[in-house]
Short mmCIF file of N, CA, C and O in Angstrom, two decimals:
data_model
loop_
_atom_site.label_atom_id
_atom_site.label_comp_id
_atom_site.label_asym_id
_atom_site.label_seq_id
_atom_site.Cartn_x
_atom_site.Cartn_y
_atom_site.Cartn_z
N MET C 248 0.85 -1.17 0.00
CA MET C 248 0.00 0.00 0.00
C MET C 248 0.90 1.24 0.00
O MET C 248 1.81 1.35 0.80
N ARG C 249 0.65 2.13 -0.88
CA ARG C 249 1.46 3.34 -0.99
C ARG C 249 0.98 4.39 0.01
O ARG C 249 -0.20 4.49 0.29
N ARG C 250 1.93 5.15 0.52
CA ARG C 250 1.64 6.21 1.49
C ARG C 250 2.21 7.51 0.95
O ARG C 250 3.34 7.54 0.47
N TYR C 251 1.43 8.59 1.05
CA TYR C 251 1.85 9.87 0.53
C TYR C 251 1.66 10.95 1.58
O TYR C 251 0.79 10.84 2.44
N ARG C 252 2.48 12.03 1.47
CA ARG C 252 2.35 13.20 2.35
C ARG C 252 2.58 14.46 1.55
O ARG C 252 3.33 14.47 0.58
N TYR C 253 1.93 15.53 1.99
CA TYR C 253 2.15 16.87 1.43
C TYR C 253 2.90 17.68 2.47
O TYR C 253 2.57 17.64 3.65
N ARG C 254 3.93 18.43 2.03
CA ARG C 254 4.75 19.23 2.95
C ARG C 254 4.83 20.65 2.44
O ARG C 254 5.23 20.90 1.31
N CYS C 255 4.45 21.63 3.27
CA CYS C 255 4.59 23.05 2.96
C CYS C 255 5.75 23.58 3.80
O CYS C 255 5.69 23.60 5.03
N THR C 256 6.82 24.01 3.12
CA THR C 256 8.00 24.48 3.83
C THR C 256 7.82 25.90 4.35
O THR C 256 8.55 26.32 5.24
N VAL C 257 6.85 26.65 3.80
CA VAL C 257 6.60 28.00 4.28
C VAL C 257 5.92 27.95 5.65
O VAL C 257 6.33 28.61 6.60
N CYS C 258 4.87 27.15 5.75
CA CYS C 258 4.14 27.01 7.02
C CYS C 258 4.80 26.01 7.96
O CYS C 258 4.44 25.93 9.13
N ARG C 259 5.74 25.23 7.41
CA ARG C 259 6.41 24.17 8.16
C ARG C 259 5.40 23.15 8.69
O ARG C 259 5.45 22.74 9.86
N THR C 260 4.47 22.75 7.82
CA THR C 260 3.48 21.75 8.18
C THR C 260 3.55 20.58 7.21
O THR C 260 3.92 20.73 6.06
N THR C 261 3.19 19.41 7.70
CA THR C 261 3.13 18.20 6.89
C THR C 261 1.77 17.56 7.10
O THR C 261 1.29 17.45 8.23
N SER C 262 1.16 17.15 6.00
CA SER C 262 -0.16 16.52 6.09
C SER C 262 -0.05 15.14 6.70
O SER C 262 1.01 14.52 6.71
N PRO C 263 -1.18 14.62 7.18
CA PRO C 263 -1.17 13.22 7.61
C PRO C 263 -0.98 12.32 6.38
O PRO C 263 -1.15 12.75 5.26
N VAL C 264 -0.67 11.07 6.62
CA VAL C 264 -0.46 10.12 5.53
C VAL C 264 -1.79 9.83 4.85
O VAL C 264 -2.80 9.61 5.50
N VAL C 265 -1.76 9.86 3.51
CA VAL C 265 -2.92 9.46 2.70
C VAL C 265 -2.48 8.31 1.81
O VAL C 265 -1.29 8.13 1.56
N HIS C 266 -3.44 7.54 1.32
CA HIS C 266 -3.10 6.34 0.56
C HIS C 266 -3.43 6.43 -0.92
O HIS C 266 -3.12 5.51 -1.67
N GLN C 267 -4.03 7.52 -1.37
CA GLN C 267 -4.38 7.70 -2.77
C GLN C 267 -3.80 8.99 -3.30
O GLN C 267 -3.72 9.98 -2.57
N LEU C 268 -3.43 9.01 -4.58
CA LEU C 268 -2.89 10.23 -5.18
C LEU C 268 -3.93 11.34 -5.22
O LEU C 268 -3.60 12.51 -5.07
N ASP C 269 -5.19 10.98 -5.42
CA ASP C 269 -6.25 11.99 -5.43
C ASP C 269 -6.36 12.69 -4.08
O ASP C 269 -6.59 13.90 -4.01
N ASP C 270 -6.21 11.92 -3.00
CA ASP C 270 -6.25 12.52 -1.66
C ASP C 270 -5.05 13.42 -1.43
O ASP C 270 -5.16 14.46 -0.76
N LEU C 271 -3.89 13.06 -1.98
CA LEU C 271 -2.70 13.90 -1.86
C LEU C 271 -2.90 15.23 -2.58
O LEU C 271 -2.58 16.29 -2.04
N VAL C 272 -3.45 15.18 -3.78
CA VAL C 272 -3.72 16.41 -4.53
C VAL C 272 -4.72 17.27 -3.78
O VAL C 272 -4.57 18.50 -3.69
N ALA C 273 -5.74 16.65 -3.20
CA ALA C 273 -6.75 17.40 -2.44
C ALA C 273 -6.12 18.06 -1.21
O ALA C 273 -6.46 19.21 -0.88
N GLU C 274 -5.21 17.36 -0.52
CA GLU C 274 -4.52 17.95 0.64
C GLU C 274 -3.78 19.21 0.24
O GLU C 274 -3.86 20.24 0.91
N GLY C 275 -3.03 19.14 -0.85
CA GLY C 275 -2.27 20.31 -1.31
C GLY C 275 -3.18 21.45 -1.74
O GLY C 275 -2.93 22.61 -1.42
N ASP C 276 -4.25 21.12 -2.47
CA ASP C 276 -5.17 22.16 -2.94
C ASP C 276 -5.87 22.87 -1.78
O ASP C 276 -5.98 24.09 -1.77
N VAL C 277 -6.35 22.10 -0.82
CA VAL C 277 -7.03 22.70 0.33
C VAL C 277 -6.08 23.59 1.12
O VAL C 277 -6.43 24.70 1.51
N HIS C 278 -4.85 23.12 1.33
CA HIS C 278 -3.87 23.92 2.08
C HIS C 278 -3.57 25.22 1.35
O HIS C 278 -3.54 26.29 1.96
N ARG C 279 -3.34 25.13 0.04
CA ARG C 279 -3.03 26.34 -0.73
C ARG C 279 -4.18 27.33 -0.72
O ARG C 279 -3.97 28.53 -0.62
N GLN C 280 -5.40 26.83 -0.84
CA GLN C 280 -6.56 27.73 -0.86
C GLN C 280 -6.78 28.40 0.49
O GLN C 280 -7.05 29.60 0.56
N LEU C 281 -6.69 27.63 1.56
CA LEU C 281 -6.98 28.18 2.89
C LEU C 281 -5.89 29.10 3.41
O LEU C 281 -6.17 30.15 3.99
N LEU C 282 -4.63 28.73 3.24
CA LEU C 282 -3.56 29.47 3.88
C LEU C 282 -2.75 30.37 2.94
O LEU C 282 -2.09 31.29 3.40
N HIS C 283 -2.78 30.10 1.64
CA HIS C 283 -1.95 30.86 0.72
C HIS C 283 -2.75 31.52 -0.39
O HIS C 283 -2.16 31.99 -1.37
N GLY C 284 -4.06 31.54 -0.29
CA GLY C 284 -4.90 32.20 -1.28
C GLY C 284 -4.78 31.58 -2.67
O GLY C 284 -4.96 32.26 -3.67
N GLY C 285 -4.47 30.30 -2.75
CA GLY C 285 -4.35 29.62 -4.02
C GLY C 285 -2.95 29.63 -4.62
O GLY C 285 -2.69 28.97 -5.61
N HIS C 286 -2.06 30.42 -4.04
CA HIS C 286 -0.69 30.47 -4.55
C HIS C 286 0.10 29.23 -4.12
O HIS C 286 -0.16 28.65 -3.07
N ILE C 287 1.08 28.85 -4.93
CA ILE C 287 1.91 27.69 -4.63
C ILE C 287 3.12 28.15 -3.83
O ILE C 287 3.91 28.97 -4.32
N PRO C 288 3.29 27.68 -2.60
CA PRO C 288 4.44 28.10 -1.79
C PRO C 288 5.76 27.59 -2.38
O PRO C 288 5.81 26.52 -2.96
N ASP C 289 6.81 28.39 -2.22
CA ASP C 289 8.14 27.96 -2.66
C ASP C 289 8.61 26.79 -1.82
O ASP C 289 8.51 26.81 -0.59
N GLY C 290 9.10 25.78 -2.47
CA GLY C 290 9.68 24.65 -1.76
C GLY C 290 8.70 23.62 -1.26
O GLY C 290 9.08 22.73 -0.51
N GLU C 291 7.43 23.71 -1.66
CA GLU C 291 6.50 22.69 -1.19
C GLU C 291 6.87 21.34 -1.79
O GLU C 291 7.50 21.26 -2.84
N ALA C 292 6.52 20.28 -1.10
CA ALA C 292 6.86 18.94 -1.55
C ALA C 292 5.66 18.03 -1.35
O ALA C 292 4.90 18.18 -0.40
N ALA C 293 5.52 17.09 -2.26
CA ALA C 293 4.50 16.06 -2.14
C ALA C 293 5.09 14.80 -2.73
O ALA C 293 5.73 14.84 -3.78
N GLY C 294 4.92 13.70 -2.05
CA GLY C 294 5.49 12.47 -2.58
C GLY C 294 5.24 11.29 -1.69
O GLY C 294 4.56 11.38 -0.67
N GLN C 295 5.83 10.19 -2.09
CA GLN C 295 5.64 8.93 -1.39
C GLN C 295 6.59 8.84 -0.20
O GLN C 295 7.74 9.24 -0.28
N VAL C 296 6.07 8.31 0.89
CA VAL C 296 6.86 8.10 2.11
C VAL C 296 6.80 6.64 2.50
O VAL C 296 5.89 5.91 2.11
N ASP C 297 7.78 6.20 3.29
CA ASP C 297 7.75 4.83 3.79
C ASP C 297 6.97 4.76 5.09
O ASP C 297 6.41 5.76 5.55
N ARG C 298 6.93 3.60 5.70
CA ARG C 298 6.18 3.43 6.95
C ARG C 298 6.71 4.29 8.09
O ARG C 298 6.00 4.59 9.03
N LEU C 299 7.98 4.67 8.02
CA LEU C 299 8.57 5.49 9.07
C LEU C 299 8.42 6.98 8.80
O LEU C 299 8.89 7.80 9.57
N GLY C 300 7.79 7.35 7.68
CA GLY C 300 7.56 8.75 7.35
C GLY C 300 8.70 9.40 6.61
O GLY C 300 8.71 10.61 6.42
N ARG C 301 9.69 8.62 6.15
CA ARG C 301 10.81 9.18 5.40
C ARG C 301 10.43 9.30 3.93
O ARG C 301 9.79 8.41 3.37
N TRP C 302 10.83 10.39 3.29
CA TRP C 302 10.56 10.59 1.87
C TRP C 302 11.47 9.67 1.08
O TRP C 302 12.69 9.67 1.26
N TYR C 303 10.90 8.90 0.15
CA TYR C 303 11.72 8.01 -0.68
C TYR C 303 12.72 8.80 -1.50
O TYR C 303 13.84 8.36 -1.73
N ALA C 304 12.35 9.97 -1.98
CA ALA C 304 13.24 10.78 -2.82
C ALA C 304 14.48 11.25 -2.05
O ALA C 304 15.51 11.52 -2.66
N ALA C 305 14.38 11.34 -0.73
CA ALA C 305 15.51 11.82 0.07
C ALA C 305 16.45 10.70 0.51
O ALA C 305 17.50 10.96 1.07
N LEU C 306 16.08 9.46 0.24
CA LEU C 306 16.89 8.32 0.66
C LEU C 306 17.89 7.94 -0.43
O LEU C 306 17.65 8.16 -1.61
N SER C 307 18.99 7.35 -0.01
CA SER C 307 19.94 6.84 -1.00
C SER C 307 19.29 5.63 -1.70
O SER C 307 18.36 5.03 -1.16
N PRO C 308 19.77 5.26 -2.89
CA PRO C 308 19.12 4.18 -3.64
C PRO C 308 19.04 2.85 -2.88
O PRO C 308 18.00 2.18 -2.92
N LEU C 309 20.10 2.47 -2.19
CA LEU C 309 20.08 1.20 -1.46
C LEU C 309 19.10 1.24 -0.29
O LEU C 309 18.35 0.29 -0.05
N ILE C 310 19.08 2.34 0.43
CA ILE C 310 18.15 2.47 1.56
C ILE C 310 16.71 2.55 1.06
O ILE C 310 15.80 1.99 1.67
N ALA C 311 16.49 3.22 -0.06
CA ALA C 311 15.15 3.30 -0.64
C ALA C 311 14.67 1.91 -1.08
O ALA C 311 13.51 1.56 -0.87
N LEU C 312 15.57 1.12 -1.68
CA LEU C 312 15.22 -0.24 -2.06
C LEU C 312 14.86 -1.06 -0.84
O LEU C 312 13.85 -1.79 -0.83
N HIS C 313 15.65 -0.95 0.22
CA HIS C 313 15.36 -1.67 1.45
C HIS C 313 14.01 -1.23 2.02
O HIS C 313 13.21 -2.07 2.46
N ALA C 314 13.74 0.07 2.02
CA ALA C 314 12.46 0.57 2.55
C ALA C 314 11.28 0.06 1.73
O ALA C 314 10.25 -0.34 2.29
N HIS C 315 11.41 0.06 0.40
CA HIS C 315 10.33 -0.46 -0.46
C HIS C 315 10.07 -1.93 -0.17
O HIS C 315 8.91 -2.34 -0.04
N LEU C 316 11.13 -2.72 -0.09
CA LEU C 316 10.96 -4.14 0.18
C LEU C 316 10.37 -4.39 1.57
O LEU C 316 9.47 -5.21 1.74
N ALA C 317 10.87 -3.68 2.58
CA ALA C 317 10.35 -3.85 3.94
C ALA C 317 8.89 -3.42 4.02
O ALA C 317 8.09 -4.08 4.69
N ASP C 318 8.52 -2.33 3.33
CA ASP C 318 7.11 -1.91 3.33
C ASP C 318 6.23 -2.96 2.65
O ASP C 318 5.13 -3.27 3.13
N ALA C 319 6.71 -3.51 1.53
CA ALA C 319 5.92 -4.53 0.84
C ALA C 319 5.75 -5.77 1.71
O ALA C 319 4.65 -6.34 1.78
N LEU C 320 6.81 -6.20 2.38
CA LEU C 320 6.70 -7.36 3.27
C LEU C 320 5.80 -7.06 4.47
O LEU C 320 5.04 -7.92 4.91
N SER C 321 5.87 -5.85 5.00
CA SER C 321 5.02 -5.48 6.13
C SER C 321 3.55 -5.43 5.72
O SER C 321 2.67 -5.80 6.49
N ASP C 322 3.30 -4.96 4.48
CA ASP C 322 1.91 -4.88 4.01
C ASP C 322 1.29 -6.26 3.83
O ASP C 322 0.06 -6.38 3.86
N LEU C 323 2.11 -7.29 3.63
CA LEU C 323 1.56 -8.63 3.56
C LEU C 323 0.91 -9.03 4.87
O LEU C 323 -0.09 -9.73 4.90
N HIS C 324 1.48 -8.54 5.96
CA HIS C 324 0.97 -8.89 7.29
C HIS C 324 -0.19 -7.97 7.70
O HIS C 324 -1.25 -8.45 8.08
N ASP C 325 0.01 -6.66 7.64
CA ASP C 325 -1.01 -5.71 8.09
C ASP C 325 -0.82 -4.38 7.38
O ASP C 325 0.09 -3.63 7.73
N PRO C 326 -1.65 -4.04 6.39
CA PRO C 326 -1.42 -2.83 5.59
C PRO C 326 -1.75 -1.52 6.31
O PRO C 326 -1.40 -0.46 5.82
N LYS C 327 -2.39 -1.54 7.44
CA LYS C 327 -2.84 -0.30 8.08
C LYS C 327 -1.90 0.25 9.15
O LYS C 327 -2.06 1.36 9.60
N THR C 328 -0.93 -0.50 9.58
CA THR C 328 -0.09 -0.07 10.69
C THR C 328 1.04 0.83 10.23
O THR C 328 1.33 0.95 9.05
N VAL C 329 1.70 1.48 11.17
CA VAL C 329 2.83 2.36 10.89
C VAL C 329 4.06 1.78 11.59
O VAL C 329 3.96 1.28 12.70
N GLY C 330 5.21 1.87 10.96
CA GLY C 330 6.44 1.35 11.55
C GLY C 330 6.78 -0.02 10.98
O GLY C 330 5.90 -0.79 10.62
N HIS C 331 8.06 -0.31 10.89
CA HIS C 331 8.51 -1.57 10.33
C HIS C 331 8.40 -2.69 11.34
O HIS C 331 8.65 -2.51 12.52
N TYR C 332 8.03 -3.84 10.86
CA TYR C 332 8.14 -5.03 11.67
C TYR C 332 9.57 -5.53 11.55
O TYR C 332 10.18 -5.41 10.49
N TRP C 333 10.11 -6.09 12.59
CA TRP C 333 11.49 -6.53 12.55
C TRP C 333 11.71 -7.60 11.50
O TRP C 333 12.72 -7.61 10.82
N TRP C 334 10.74 -8.49 11.33
CA TRP C 334 10.90 -9.56 10.35
C TRP C 334 10.89 -9.02 8.93
O TRP C 334 11.56 -9.56 8.04
N ALA C 335 10.14 -7.96 8.67
CA ALA C 335 10.08 -7.38 7.32
C ALA C 335 11.40 -6.70 6.99
O ALA C 335 11.90 -6.81 5.86
N SER C 336 11.98 -6.00 7.93
CA SER C 336 13.25 -5.34 7.71
C SER C 336 14.38 -6.35 7.51
O SER C 336 15.23 -6.20 6.62
N ILE C 337 14.38 -7.41 8.31
CA ILE C 337 15.37 -8.46 8.15
C ILE C 337 15.17 -9.19 6.83
O ILE C 337 16.14 -9.50 6.11
N GLY C 338 13.92 -9.45 6.48
CA GLY C 338 13.63 -10.11 5.20
C GLY C 338 14.11 -9.28 4.01
O GLY C 338 14.66 -9.83 3.05
N ALA C 339 13.91 -7.97 4.08
CA ALA C 339 14.37 -7.10 2.99
C ALA C 339 15.89 -7.13 2.90
O ALA C 339 16.45 -7.18 1.79
N ALA C 340 16.58 -7.11 4.03
CA ALA C 340 18.05 -7.18 4.02
C ALA C 340 18.53 -8.51 3.45
O ALA C 340 19.51 -8.55 2.68
N LEU C 341 17.84 -9.60 3.78
CA LEU C 341 18.23 -10.91 3.25
C LEU C 341 18.00 -10.99 1.74
O LEU C 341 18.81 -11.58 1.01
N ILE C 342 16.92 -10.41 1.25
CA ILE C 342 16.65 -10.41 -0.19
C ILE C 342 17.72 -9.62 -0.93
O ILE C 342 18.24 -10.07 -1.95
N ILE C 343 18.08 -8.46 -0.41
CA ILE C 343 19.12 -7.64 -1.05
C ILE C 343 20.46 -8.36 -1.01
O ILE C 343 21.20 -8.40 -2.00
N GLY C 344 20.79 -8.96 0.13
CA GLY C 344 22.05 -9.70 0.26
C GLY C 344 22.10 -10.91 -0.67
O GLY C 344 23.14 -11.18 -1.30
N ALA C 345 20.99 -11.63 -0.79
CA ALA C 345 20.94 -12.79 -1.67
C ALA C 345 21.09 -12.37 -3.13
O ALA C 345 21.78 -13.03 -3.92
N ALA C 346 20.45 -11.27 -3.50
CA ALA C 346 20.57 -10.77 -4.88
C ALA C 346 22.01 -10.34 -5.17
O ALA C 346 22.54 -10.62 -6.25
N ALA C 347 22.64 -9.68 -4.22
CA ALA C 347 24.03 -9.26 -4.41
C ALA C 347 24.95 -10.47 -4.52
O ALA C 347 25.86 -10.51 -5.35
N ALA C 348 24.73 -11.48 -3.69
CA ALA C 348 25.54 -12.70 -3.76
C ALA C 348 25.35 -13.43 -5.08
O ALA C 348 26.31 -13.94 -5.66
N LEU C 349 24.12 -13.46 -5.58
CA LEU C 349 23.84 -14.09 -6.86
C LEU C 349 24.55 -13.38 -8.00
O LEU C 349 25.17 -14.02 -8.85
N VAL C 350 24.48 -12.07 -8.01
CA VAL C 350 25.17 -11.28 -9.04
C VAL C 350 26.67 -11.49 -8.95
O VAL C 350 27.35 -11.67 -9.97
N LEU C 351 27.21 -11.49 -7.75
CA LEU C 351 28.65 -11.71 -7.57
C LEU C 351 29.05 -13.11 -8.06
O LEU C 351 30.09 -13.27 -8.72
N ALA C 352 28.24 -14.11 -7.76
CA ALA C 352 28.54 -15.48 -8.20
C ALA C 352 28.49 -15.57 -9.73
O ALA C 352 29.35 -16.22 -10.34
N ILE C 353 27.52 -14.96 -10.36
CA ILE C 353 27.41 -15.00 -11.82
C ILE C 353 28.58 -14.28 -12.47
O ILE C 353 29.18 -14.77 -13.44
N VAL C 354 28.94 -13.12 -11.94
CA VAL C 354 30.05 -12.37 -12.50
C VAL C 354 31.38 -13.13 -12.32
O VAL C 354 32.20 -13.20 -13.22
N SER C 355 31.56 -13.73 -11.14
CA SER C 355 32.83 -14.45 -10.90
C SER C 355 32.94 -15.70 -11.76
O SER C 355 34.05 -16.07 -12.19
N THR C 356 31.85 -16.40 -12.04
CA THR C 356 31.92 -17.57 -12.91
C THR C 356 32.09 -17.17 -14.37
O THR C 356 32.67 -17.92 -15.16
N ALA C 357 31.60 -16.01 -14.74
CA ALA C 357 31.74 -15.54 -16.12
C ALA C 357 33.17 -15.12 -16.41
O ALA C 357 33.62 -15.17 -17.56
N LEU C 358 33.87 -14.67 -15.40
CA LEU C 358 35.25 -14.24 -15.60
C LEU C 358 36.15 -15.42 -15.45
O LEU C 358 37.13 -15.68 -15.93
#
């Protein structure tokens, strides 16, 4: 399940997590109309976040991959909760490690 947030850097406020892109657009539109008279604040941000509330765009590629995998594994168990389950985070690390080992084995046998 995807999670999104709207962030206004002028007001220094962040919306609660929403699960649909339409709800994210509505959050931004309502905020702009009520507090900024319809104008778009400089530096506003809207995007996908992980279960811990971190913006995927702000994460390094490896950490973002781990967060995506851990979120997907956590959603298999309970899609409504917030925060990583320890087994999902460990499972994501094992998947990444196994993929890296597989690539290393293939490359080493090819050489």
